[in-house]
Amino acid sequence: MPPKAGAAAAVQRLRSPFFIGLLIIIFLVEFMKGSLLVAVLPVYMKNSLGLSAHTIGIAFSLQYIGDNLFRSPFGWIGERLGYRKTMAGALIMTVIAVCMIAFLSGALWLSLACFILGLGTSPLWPTAMTGTTEISGPRGSNGQAMGTLEMASLAGTGSGPIVMNFLMDRTGKNYHTAFLILIGVGIILVLVALMLPSKVKIPLHAAAASAAEAGRGFMAVFGGKLVQLFGSVKATLHEVRTTLKVSWMVYPALFLQSFVIGLLSPVITLYVQNELRLSPNMYSLLLIAGGGITVLALIPSGKLIDRFGTGPFLNTGFLLAACSLSVFSMVRSLPLIFVFVCIVGVSYAMILPGWNTFVSQLVPKGERGAVWGFFLTLQGSGMVVGPIVSGQLWDRLGHSSPFLASAIVMALLFVIHLILSRRMKAALQVS
């Protein structure tokens, strides 16, 4: 296929009703999660319901568990039930979760609602990736489509808190109005999901295998799948043990990388509104400033990392983040608050591409898929533990303690990276 024809075909695929439906779902799901987890739930649970920060941390952890733990099972289910049934059924759960948050007030019910929310959004990315691969064309030209999905995700995550903060400021913190809007968003999500294709395209050999399995009966098929699953896990663990030759310090570093985010996620909104006494609109400006600086700095950071290596940028990023986070909890001047938020944004623009590049150097070429899966699982566990620890610190040691703890973790990551990079240089010189 000529280049112009291939480009035209790629653009045509991006304009297909199926792909547009995926973009709408991704944007609205991330809008809903950003609104709830950043702008609404922390303040609502703490100030309106009087729940402890520890309880809020547990609820956030349950949301992350539901979202991450069930992605693979829902991906397996989606291949058999199709996009429409899988996504519509899951997104109905998000509507149920928001209704529970809006009309129930007990800590147990709200924690369960957060878990259901995570469960309901867990098929999102497996479905999006499978669908995008399916429409990528004969040469698998899906880079533009993947970039478009990421843009929809970032737009939803960023706009959700901003819109909700504006709404809170205009309605005098009327949470039920916010919940009704989010329930409406959930209903729109279900309606869009019902317009997705009914079944995925299964290759001929896979269809034949599925027909054969149907004749064997449910228990036989289920038992066979369990045997395959345990065999796959065992083989993966063996591959990781035999091919992965890295320092033990890599494992705590992977955990700590997301643990920092987990420490801050349930308390940052509480701190800004309760301690700094900033209005929701001013908080939105903070989010725009920090997020905008991060996005703008990502492009030059990535290019400079490719040219000069990860070391200078990770060392600088970890130190900047440690210093700015430790001072942030002591600052009350609004201009200085914006300054330190921007410094944190710049530091993360150095850390994010630098860390991914650094970790990719540790992955053996032979078993990249298995090792990357192991690394990402370990790194994601920090998001589960972080909110629980953050809530305990907030309740027991004071409102500045989660920020000081995150600064200590950043300083620890600086030390770990310094040691690891020197060991890698020494190993290269020996070889």
GROMACS .gro file of C-alpha atoms in nm:
model
  431
    1MET     CA    1   0.000   0.000   0.000
    2PRO     CA    2   0.141   0.345  -0.095
    3PRO     CA    3   0.229   0.577   0.198
    4LYS     CA    4  -0.048   0.823   0.114
    5ALA     CA    5  -0.305   0.548   0.090
    6GLY     CA    6  -0.185   0.401   0.421
    7ALA     CA    7  -0.209   0.740   0.592
    8ALA     CA    8  -0.558   0.794   0.452
    9ALA     CA    9  -0.665   0.450   0.575
   10ALA     CA   10  -0.526   0.526   0.923
   11VAL     CA   11  -0.720   0.854   0.939
   12GLN     CA   12  -1.034   0.674   0.822
   13ARG     CA   13  -0.998   0.418   1.102
   14LEU     CA   14  -0.969   0.698   1.358
   15ARG     CA   15  -1.298   0.840   1.230
   16SER     CA   16  -1.485   0.511   1.256
   17PRO     CA   17  -1.788   0.506   1.492
   18PHE     CA   18  -1.622   0.229   1.694
   19PHE     CA   19  -1.303   0.426   1.763
   20ILE     CA   20  -1.495   0.747   1.836
   21GLY     CA   21  -1.706   0.549   2.083
   22LEU     CA   22  -1.388   0.427   2.255
   23LEU     CA   23  -1.258   0.786   2.280
   24ILE     CA   24  -1.585   0.908   2.434
   25ILE     CA   25  -1.583   0.624   2.689
   26ILE     CA   26  -1.219   0.681   2.787
   27PHE     CA   27  -1.269   1.057   2.824
   28LEU     CA   28  -1.586   1.021   3.035
   29VAL     CA   29  -1.449   0.741   3.255
   30GLU     CA   30  -1.134   0.940   3.333
   31PHE     CA   31  -1.348   1.252   3.384
   32MET     CA   32  -1.559   1.064   3.639
   33LYS     CA   33  -1.261   0.916   3.822
   34GLY     CA   34  -1.072   1.245   3.826
   35SER     CA   35  -1.378   1.427   3.958
   36LEU     CA   36  -1.440   1.174   4.235
   37LEU     CA   37  -1.089   1.084   4.347
   38VAL     CA   38  -0.930   1.430   4.324
   39ALA     CA   39  -1.201   1.692   4.372
   40VAL     CA   40  -1.502   1.541   4.549
   41LEU     CA   41  -1.448   1.229   4.758
   42PRO     CA   42  -1.160   1.335   4.987
   43VAL     CA   43  -1.334   1.655   5.101
   44TYR     CA   44  -1.684   1.500   5.107
   45MET     CA   45  -1.578   1.201   5.319
   46LYS     CA   46  -1.370   1.411   5.557
   47ASN     CA   47  -1.567   1.736   5.596
   48SER     CA   48  -1.927   1.629   5.532
   49LEU     CA   49  -1.928   1.275   5.671
   50GLY     CA   50  -1.657   1.320   5.933
   51LEU     CA   51  -1.463   1.009   5.831
   52SER     CA   52  -1.097   0.972   5.921
   53ALA     CA   53  -0.817   1.009   5.668
   54HIS     CA   54  -0.732   0.644   5.736
   55THR     CA   55  -1.078   0.541   5.615
   56ILE     CA   56  -1.039   0.759   5.306
   57GLY     CA   57  -0.703   0.593   5.235
   58ILE     CA   58  -0.856   0.246   5.260
   59ALA     CA   59  -1.139   0.346   5.023
   60PHE     CA   60  -0.887   0.478   4.768
   61SER     CA   61  -0.678   0.161   4.797
   62LEU     CA   62  -0.985  -0.052   4.730
   63GLN     CA   63  -1.053   0.151   4.416
   64TYR     CA   64  -0.698   0.089   4.290
   65ILE     CA   65  -0.728  -0.282   4.377
   66GLY     CA   66  -1.055  -0.317   4.186
   67ASP     CA   67  -0.918  -0.130   3.885
   68ASN     CA   68  -0.586  -0.315   3.855
   69LEU     CA   69  -0.665  -0.664   3.983
   70PHE     CA   70  -0.949  -0.734   3.741
   71ARG     CA   71  -0.803  -0.599   3.417
   72SER     CA   72  -0.675  -0.937   3.300
   73PRO     CA   73  -0.996  -1.129   3.390
   74PHE     CA   74  -1.210  -0.868   3.215
   75GLY     CA   75  -0.980  -0.880   2.913
   76TRP     CA   76  -1.036  -1.258   2.897
   77ILE     CA   77  -1.412  -1.212   2.938
   78GLY     CA   78  -1.423  -0.938   2.675
   79GLU     CA   79  -1.272  -1.165   2.412
   80ARG     CA   80  -1.565  -1.404   2.460
   81LEU     CA   81  -1.861  -1.176   2.532
   82GLY     CA   82  -1.762  -0.887   2.307
   83TYR     CA   83  -1.719  -0.515   2.363
   84ARG     CA   84  -2.086  -0.426   2.409
   85LYS     CA   85  -2.178  -0.669   2.687
   86THR     CA   86  -1.847  -0.639   2.871
   87MET     CA   87  -1.826  -0.260   2.875
   88ALA     CA   88  -2.199  -0.194   2.928
   89GLY     CA   89  -2.217  -0.443   3.216
   90ALA     CA   90  -1.904  -0.303   3.379
   91LEU     CA   91  -2.008   0.060   3.338
   92ILE     CA   92  -2.345  -0.015   3.499
   93MET     CA   93  -2.137  -0.096   3.807
   94THR     CA   94  -1.986   0.253   3.799
   95VAL     CA   95  -2.336   0.404   3.804
   96ILE     CA   96  -2.423   0.180   4.102
   97ALA     CA   97  -2.101   0.289   4.276
   98VAL     CA   98  -2.175   0.662   4.234
   99CYS     CA   99  -2.533   0.607   4.355
  100MET     CA  100  -2.398   0.433   4.666
  101ILE     CA  101  -2.160   0.723   4.731
  102ALA     CA  102  -2.440   0.976   4.684
  103PHE     CA  103  -2.706   0.811   4.902
  104LEU     CA  104  -2.515   0.606   5.163
  105SER     CA  105  -2.292   0.748   5.435
  106GLY     CA  106  -2.136   0.456   5.621
  107ALA     CA  107  -1.762   0.399   5.590
  108LEU     CA  108  -1.814   0.034   5.492
  109TRP     CA  109  -2.062   0.120   5.217
  110LEU     CA  110  -1.840   0.397   5.076
  111SER     CA  111  -1.537   0.167   5.076
  112LEU     CA  112  -1.741  -0.098   4.895
  113ALA     CA  113  -1.859   0.167   4.647
  114CYS     CA  114  -1.497   0.263   4.571
  115PHE     CA  115  -1.412  -0.101   4.508
  116ILE     CA  116  -1.711  -0.137   4.274
  117LEU     CA  117  -1.603   0.183   4.097
  118GLY     CA  118  -1.259   0.035   4.032
  119LEU     CA  119  -1.415  -0.294   3.924
  120GLY     CA  120  -1.645  -0.115   3.681
  121THR     CA  121  -1.364   0.077   3.513
  122SER     CA  122  -1.117  -0.215   3.497
  123PRO     CA  123  -1.220  -0.335   3.145
  124LEU     CA  124  -1.155   0.011   2.998
  125TRP     CA  125  -0.793  -0.022   2.888
  126PRO     CA  126  -0.798  -0.392   2.792
  127THR     CA  127  -1.099  -0.316   2.570
  128ALA     CA  128  -0.939  -0.001   2.426
  129MET     CA  129  -0.608  -0.175   2.349
  130THR     CA  130  -0.776  -0.480   2.197
  131GLY     CA  131  -1.009  -0.269   1.986
  132THR     CA  132  -0.732  -0.037   1.869
  133THR     CA  133  -0.515  -0.333   1.770
  134GLU     CA  134  -0.809  -0.483   1.583
  135ILE     CA  135  -0.859  -0.173   1.366
  136SER     CA  136  -0.486  -0.106   1.320
  137GLY     CA  137  -0.478  -0.243   0.967
  138PRO     CA  138  -0.264  -0.505   0.797
  139ARG     CA  139   0.065  -0.351   0.909
  140GLY     CA  140  -0.037  -0.285   1.268
  141SER     CA  141  -0.012   0.093   1.223
  142ASN     CA  142  -0.175   0.189   1.549
  143GLY     CA  143   0.072   0.443   1.688
  144GLN     CA  144  -0.147   0.740   1.600
  145ALA     CA  145  -0.451   0.565   1.749
  146MET     CA  146  -0.267   0.489   2.075
  147GLY     CA  147  -0.159   0.853   2.101
  148THR     CA  148  -0.517   0.966   2.049
  149LEU     CA  149  -0.636   0.735   2.329
  150GLU     CA  150  -0.375   0.881   2.566
  151MET     CA  151  -0.486   1.235   2.478
  152ALA     CA  152  -0.849   1.147   2.556
  153SER     CA  153  -0.741   0.995   2.888
  154LEU     CA  154  -0.532   1.296   2.994
  155ALA     CA  155  -0.806   1.538   2.887
  156GLY     CA  156  -1.064   1.356   3.101
  157THR     CA  157  -0.834   1.322   3.403
  158GLY     CA  158  -0.745   1.690   3.395
  159SER     CA  159  -1.084   1.838   3.316
  160GLY     CA  160  -1.277   1.635   3.577
  161PRO     CA  161  -1.131   1.801   3.889
  162ILE     CA  162  -1.133   2.145   3.725
  163VAL     CA  163  -1.502   2.126   3.629
  164MET     CA  164  -1.602   1.984   3.968
  165ASN     CA  165  -1.406   2.245   4.161
  166PHE     CA  166  -1.574   2.517   3.958
  167LEU     CA  167  -1.913   2.358   4.029
  168MET     CA  168  -1.838   2.329   4.401
  169ASP     CA  169  -1.743   2.694   4.415
  170ARG     CA  170  -2.062   2.806   4.235
  171THR     CA  171  -2.305   2.582   4.427
  172GLY     CA  172  -2.162   2.635   4.774
  173LYS     CA  173  -2.017   2.281   4.790
  174ASN     CA  174  -2.345   2.110   4.705
  175TYR     CA  175  -2.216   1.755   4.675
  176HIS     CA  176  -2.548   1.602   4.572
  177THR     CA  177  -2.553   1.819   4.259
  178ALA     CA  178  -2.206   1.690   4.174
  179PHE     CA  179  -2.315   1.331   4.234
  180LEU     CA  180  -2.624   1.373   4.014
  181ILE     CA  181  -2.405   1.506   3.733
  182LEU     CA  182  -2.167   1.211   3.770
  183ILE     CA  183  -2.460   0.967   3.770
  184GLY     CA  184  -2.571   1.131   3.445
  185VAL     CA  185  -2.218   1.086   3.306
  186GLY     CA  186  -2.236   0.718   3.403
  187ILE     CA  187  -2.568   0.674   3.223
  188ILE     CA  188  -2.422   0.835   2.910
  189LEU     CA  189  -2.127   0.593   2.936
  190VAL     CA  190  -2.361   0.292   2.944
  191LEU     CA  191  -2.554   0.423   2.641
  192VAL     CA  192  -2.233   0.476   2.443
  193ALA     CA  193  -2.111   0.127   2.541
  194LEU     CA  194  -2.436  -0.023   2.410
  195MET     CA  195  -2.347   0.117   2.067
  196LEU     CA  196  -2.013  -0.068   2.055
  197PRO     CA  197  -1.984  -0.383   1.839
  198SER     CA  198  -2.147  -0.693   1.985
  199LYS     CA  199  -1.866  -0.940   1.926
  200VAL     CA  200  -1.493  -0.922   1.862
  201LYS     CA  201  -1.345  -1.068   1.548
  202ILE     CA  202  -1.206  -1.411   1.634
  203PRO     CA  203  -0.966  -1.580   1.392
  204LEU     CA  204  -1.084  -1.908   1.233
  205HIS     CA  205  -0.864  -2.133   1.445
  206ALA     CA  206  -0.974  -1.955   1.763
  207ALA     CA  207  -1.339  -1.984   1.663
  208ALA     CA  208  -1.298  -2.356   1.606
  209ALA     CA  209  -1.134  -2.394   1.945
  210SER     CA  210  -1.416  -2.199   2.110
  211ALA     CA  211  -1.676  -2.425   1.945
  212ALA     CA  212  -1.492  -2.732   2.065
  213GLU     CA  213  -1.475  -2.593   2.418
  214ALA     CA  214  -1.849  -2.521   2.413
  215GLY     CA  215  -1.915  -2.888   2.346
  216ARG     CA  216  -1.697  -3.002   2.635
  217GLY     CA  217  -1.908  -2.838   2.901
  218PHE     CA  218  -1.847  -2.549   3.139
  219MET     CA  219  -1.659  -2.736   3.413
  220ALA     CA  220  -1.421  -2.902   3.168
  221VAL     CA  221  -1.344  -2.571   2.999
  222PHE     CA  222  -1.310  -2.387   3.332
  223GLY     CA  223  -1.078  -2.655   3.469
  224GLY     CA  224  -0.869  -2.644   3.154
  225LYS     CA  225  -0.840  -2.267   3.177
  226LEU     CA  226  -0.729  -2.292   3.539
  227VAL     CA  227  -0.458  -2.542   3.446
  228GLN     CA  228  -0.343  -2.313   3.165
  229LEU     CA  229  -0.344  -2.013   3.399
  230PHE     CA  230  -0.136  -2.182   3.669
  231GLY     CA  231   0.100  -2.320   3.405
  232SER     CA  232   0.144  -1.975   3.252
  233VAL     CA  233   0.213  -1.817   3.592
  234LYS     CA  234   0.465  -2.088   3.680
  235ALA     CA  235   0.643  -2.050   3.346
  236THR     CA  236   0.654  -1.673   3.381
  237LEU     CA  237   0.802  -1.691   3.731
  238HIS     CA  238   1.064  -1.936   3.609
  239GLU     CA  239   1.154  -1.705   3.319
  240VAL     CA  240   1.184  -1.407   3.552
  241ARG     CA  241   1.409  -1.597   3.794
  242THR     CA  242   1.639  -1.729   3.524
  243THR     CA  243   1.668  -1.426   3.295
  244LEU     CA  244   1.648  -1.130   3.533
  245LYS     CA  245   1.985  -1.037   3.676
  246VAL     CA  246   1.940  -0.710   3.865
  247SER     CA  247   2.028  -0.577   4.207
  248TRP     CA  248   1.778  -0.638   4.487
  249MET     CA  249   1.755  -0.261   4.527
  250VAL     CA  250   1.556  -0.237   4.203
  251TYR     CA  251   1.251  -0.400   4.365
  252PRO     CA  252   1.197  -0.152   4.650
  253ALA     CA  253   1.269   0.131   4.406
  254LEU     CA  254   0.987   0.013   4.179
  255PHE     CA  255   0.749  -0.003   4.473
  256LEU     CA  256   0.852   0.337   4.612
  257GLN     CA  257   0.806   0.505   4.272
  258SER     CA  258   0.426   0.468   4.287
  259PHE     CA  259   0.410   0.462   4.668
  260VAL     CA  260   0.490   0.836   4.661
  261ILE     CA  261   0.185   0.905   4.444
  262GLY     CA  262  -0.028   0.685   4.669
  263LEU     CA  263   0.084   0.886   4.973
  264LEU     CA  264  -0.035   1.213   4.823
  265SER     CA  265  -0.348   1.114   4.629
  266PRO     CA  266  -0.601   1.095   4.917
  267VAL     CA  267  -0.479   1.399   5.114
  268ILE     CA  268  -0.368   1.662   4.863
  269THR     CA  269  -0.720   1.800   4.816
  270LEU     CA  270  -0.785   1.794   5.192
  271TYR     CA  271  -0.463   1.981   5.258
  272VAL     CA  272  -0.519   2.249   4.995
  273GLN     CA  273  -0.878   2.324   5.099
  274ASN     CA  274  -0.864   2.264   5.478
  275GLU     CA  275  -0.513   2.381   5.563
  276LEU     CA  276  -0.429   2.634   5.293
  277ARG     CA  277  -0.794   2.751   5.273
  278LEU     CA  278  -0.785   2.781   4.895
  279SER     CA  279  -1.112   2.799   4.701
  280PRO     CA  280  -1.198   2.519   4.456
  281ASN     CA  281  -1.130   2.757   4.166
  282MET     CA  282  -0.785   2.844   4.303
  283TYR     CA  283  -0.716   2.472   4.347
  284SER     CA  284  -0.808   2.425   3.981
  285LEU     CA  285  -0.553   2.690   3.888
  286LEU     CA  286  -0.293   2.499   4.091
  287LEU     CA  287  -0.377   2.181   3.901
  288ILE     CA  288  -0.354   2.362   3.568
  289ALA     CA  289  -0.020   2.520   3.664
  290GLY     CA  290   0.139   2.197   3.789
  291GLY     CA  291  -0.001   1.978   3.513
  292GLY     CA  292   0.075   2.230   3.239
  293ILE     CA  293   0.437   2.271   3.350
  294THR     CA  294   0.477   1.892   3.360
  295VAL     CA  295   0.338   1.843   3.009
  296LEU     CA  296   0.544   2.128   2.862
  297ALA     CA  297   0.864   2.006   3.029
  298LEU     CA  298   0.815   1.643   2.923
  299ILE     CA  299   0.906   1.708   2.559
  300PRO     CA  300   1.250   1.870   2.614
  301SER     CA  301   1.325   1.634   2.904
  302GLY     CA  302   1.272   1.327   2.684
  303LYS     CA  303   1.499   1.465   2.412
  304LEU     CA  304   1.773   1.564   2.657
  305ILE     CA  305   1.756   1.225   2.831
  306ASP     CA  306   1.814   1.053   2.496
  307ARG     CA  307   2.118   1.274   2.443
  308PHE     CA  308   2.280   1.287   2.788
  309GLY     CA  309   2.145   0.976   2.964
  310THR     CA  310   1.911   0.926   3.259
  311GLY     CA  311   2.154   0.990   3.546
  312PRO     CA  312   2.161   1.373   3.563
  313PHE     CA  313   1.786   1.405   3.517
  314LEU     CA  314   1.682   1.138   3.769
  315ASN     CA  315   1.924   1.270   4.032
  316THR     CA  316   1.804   1.627   3.978
  317GLY     CA  317   1.438   1.524   3.964
  318PHE     CA  318   1.446   1.320   4.285
  319LEU     CA  319   1.630   1.596   4.475
  320LEU     CA  320   1.399   1.870   4.344
  321ALA     CA  321   1.092   1.668   4.437
  322ALA     CA  322   1.226   1.587   4.784
  323CYS     CA  323   1.308   1.951   4.859
  324SER     CA  324   0.988   2.100   4.716
  325LEU     CA  325   0.756   1.846   4.882
  326SER     CA  326   0.919   1.896   5.223
  327VAL     CA  327   0.889   2.274   5.199
  328PHE     CA  328   0.540   2.269   5.046
  329SER     CA  329   0.383   2.160   5.375
  330MET     CA  330   0.529   2.466   5.550
  331VAL     CA  331   0.438   2.736   5.295
  332ARG     CA  332   0.130   2.957   5.333
  333SER     CA  333   0.203   3.234   5.081
  334LEU     CA  334  -0.002   3.183   4.763
  335PRO     CA  335   0.276   3.289   4.518
  336LEU     CA  336   0.520   3.050   4.689
  337ILE     CA  337   0.263   2.770   4.673
  338PHE     CA  338   0.243   2.814   4.296
  339VAL     CA  339   0.624   2.823   4.274
  340PHE     CA  340   0.665   2.494   4.459
  341VAL     CA  341   0.384   2.326   4.265
  342CYS     CA  342   0.562   2.421   3.943
  343ILE     CA  343   0.892   2.287   4.082
  344VAL     CA  344   0.720   1.955   4.160
  345GLY     CA  345   0.585   1.953   3.803
  346VAL     CA  346   0.931   2.008   3.655
  347SER     CA  347   1.079   1.739   3.878
  348TYR     CA  348   0.818   1.486   3.763
  349ALA     CA  349   0.883   1.581   3.400
  350MET     CA  350   1.241   1.469   3.463
  351ILE     CA  351   1.152   1.160   3.666
  352LEU     CA  352   0.880   1.003   3.450
  353PRO     CA  353   1.070   0.960   3.119
  354GLY     CA  354   1.401   0.914   3.299
  355TRP     CA  355   1.274   0.636   3.523
  356ASN     CA  356   1.105   0.444   3.241
  357THR     CA  357   1.423   0.466   3.034
  358PHE     CA  358   1.637   0.356   3.329
  359VAL     CA  359   1.416   0.055   3.403
  360SER     CA  360   1.409  -0.045   3.035
  361GLN     CA  361   1.789  -0.083   3.052
  362LEU     CA  362   1.744  -0.348   3.323
  363VAL     CA  363   1.499  -0.561   3.124
  364PRO     CA  364   1.665  -0.857   2.946
  365LYS     CA  365   1.605  -0.871   2.572
  366GLY     CA  366   1.491  -1.233   2.572
  367GLU     CA  367   1.191  -1.206   2.804
  368ARG     CA  368   1.081  -0.845   2.793
  369GLY     CA  369   0.708  -0.916   2.816
  370ALA     CA  370   0.728  -1.134   3.126
  371VAL     CA  371   0.974  -0.907   3.307
  372TRP     CA  372   0.786  -0.587   3.221
  373GLY     CA  373   0.467  -0.745   3.352
  374PHE     CA  374   0.646  -0.835   3.676
  375PHE     CA  375   0.793  -0.486   3.712
  376LEU     CA  376   0.461  -0.310   3.646
  377THR     CA  377   0.278  -0.533   3.893
  378LEU     CA  378   0.533  -0.456   4.163
  379GLN     CA  379   0.526  -0.085   4.082
  380GLY     CA  380   0.145  -0.075   4.087
  381SER     CA  381   0.134  -0.224   4.436
  382GLY     CA  382   0.268   0.105   4.574
  383MET     CA  383  -0.057   0.275   4.471
  384VAL     CA  384  -0.250   0.027   4.686
  385VAL     CA  385  -0.039   0.063   5.001
  386GLY     CA  386   0.030   0.438   4.977
  387PRO     CA  387  -0.322   0.570   5.053
  388ILE     CA  388  -0.354   0.348   5.363
  389VAL     CA  389  -0.022   0.473   5.504
  390SER     CA  390  -0.111   0.831   5.411
  391GLY     CA  391  -0.438   0.816   5.605
  392GLN     CA  392  -0.263   0.683   5.914
  393LEU     CA  393   0.002   0.954   5.896
  394TRP     CA  394  -0.261   1.227   5.856
  395ASP     CA  395  -0.464   1.106   6.156
  396ARG     CA  396  -0.177   1.022   6.391
  397LEU     CA  397   0.111   1.258   6.310
  398GLY     CA  398  -0.052   1.564   6.156
  399HIS     CA  399  -0.149   1.706   5.820
  400SER     CA  400   0.206   1.778   5.705
  401SER     CA  401   0.330   1.424   5.766
  402PRO     CA  402   0.224   1.268   5.429
  403PHE     CA  403   0.419   1.539   5.244
  404LEU     CA  404   0.726   1.492   5.463
  405ALA     CA  405   0.701   1.115   5.416
  406SER     CA  406   0.684   1.156   5.038
  407ALA     CA  407   0.988   1.386   5.050
  408ILE     CA  408   1.179   1.120   5.248
  409VAL     CA  409   1.081   0.857   4.991
  410MET     CA  410   1.204   1.080   4.709
  411ALA     CA  411   1.536   1.128   4.889
  412LEU     CA  412   1.559   0.751   4.936
  413LEU     CA  413   1.496   0.699   4.564
  414PHE     CA  414   1.778   0.944   4.492
  415VAL     CA  415   2.017   0.735   4.703
  416ILE     CA  416   1.901   0.405   4.550
  417HIS     CA  417   1.935   0.538   4.197
  418LEU     CA  418   2.280   0.680   4.271
  419ILE     CA  419   2.402   0.340   4.394
  420LEU     CA  420   2.239   0.149   4.108
  421SER     CA  421   2.376   0.379   3.838
  422ARG     CA  422   2.729   0.354   3.977
  423ARG     CA  423   2.704  -0.026   3.987
  424MET     CA  424   2.582  -0.032   3.628
  425LYS     CA  425   2.874   0.188   3.517
  426ALA     CA  426   3.120  -0.039   3.701
  427ALA     CA  427   2.968  -0.348   3.540
  428LEU     CA  428   2.999  -0.192   3.193
  429GLN     CA  429   3.366  -0.102   3.254
  430VAL     CA  430   3.442  -0.460   3.364
  431SER     CA  431   3.269  -0.610   3.063
   0.00000   0.00000   0.00000
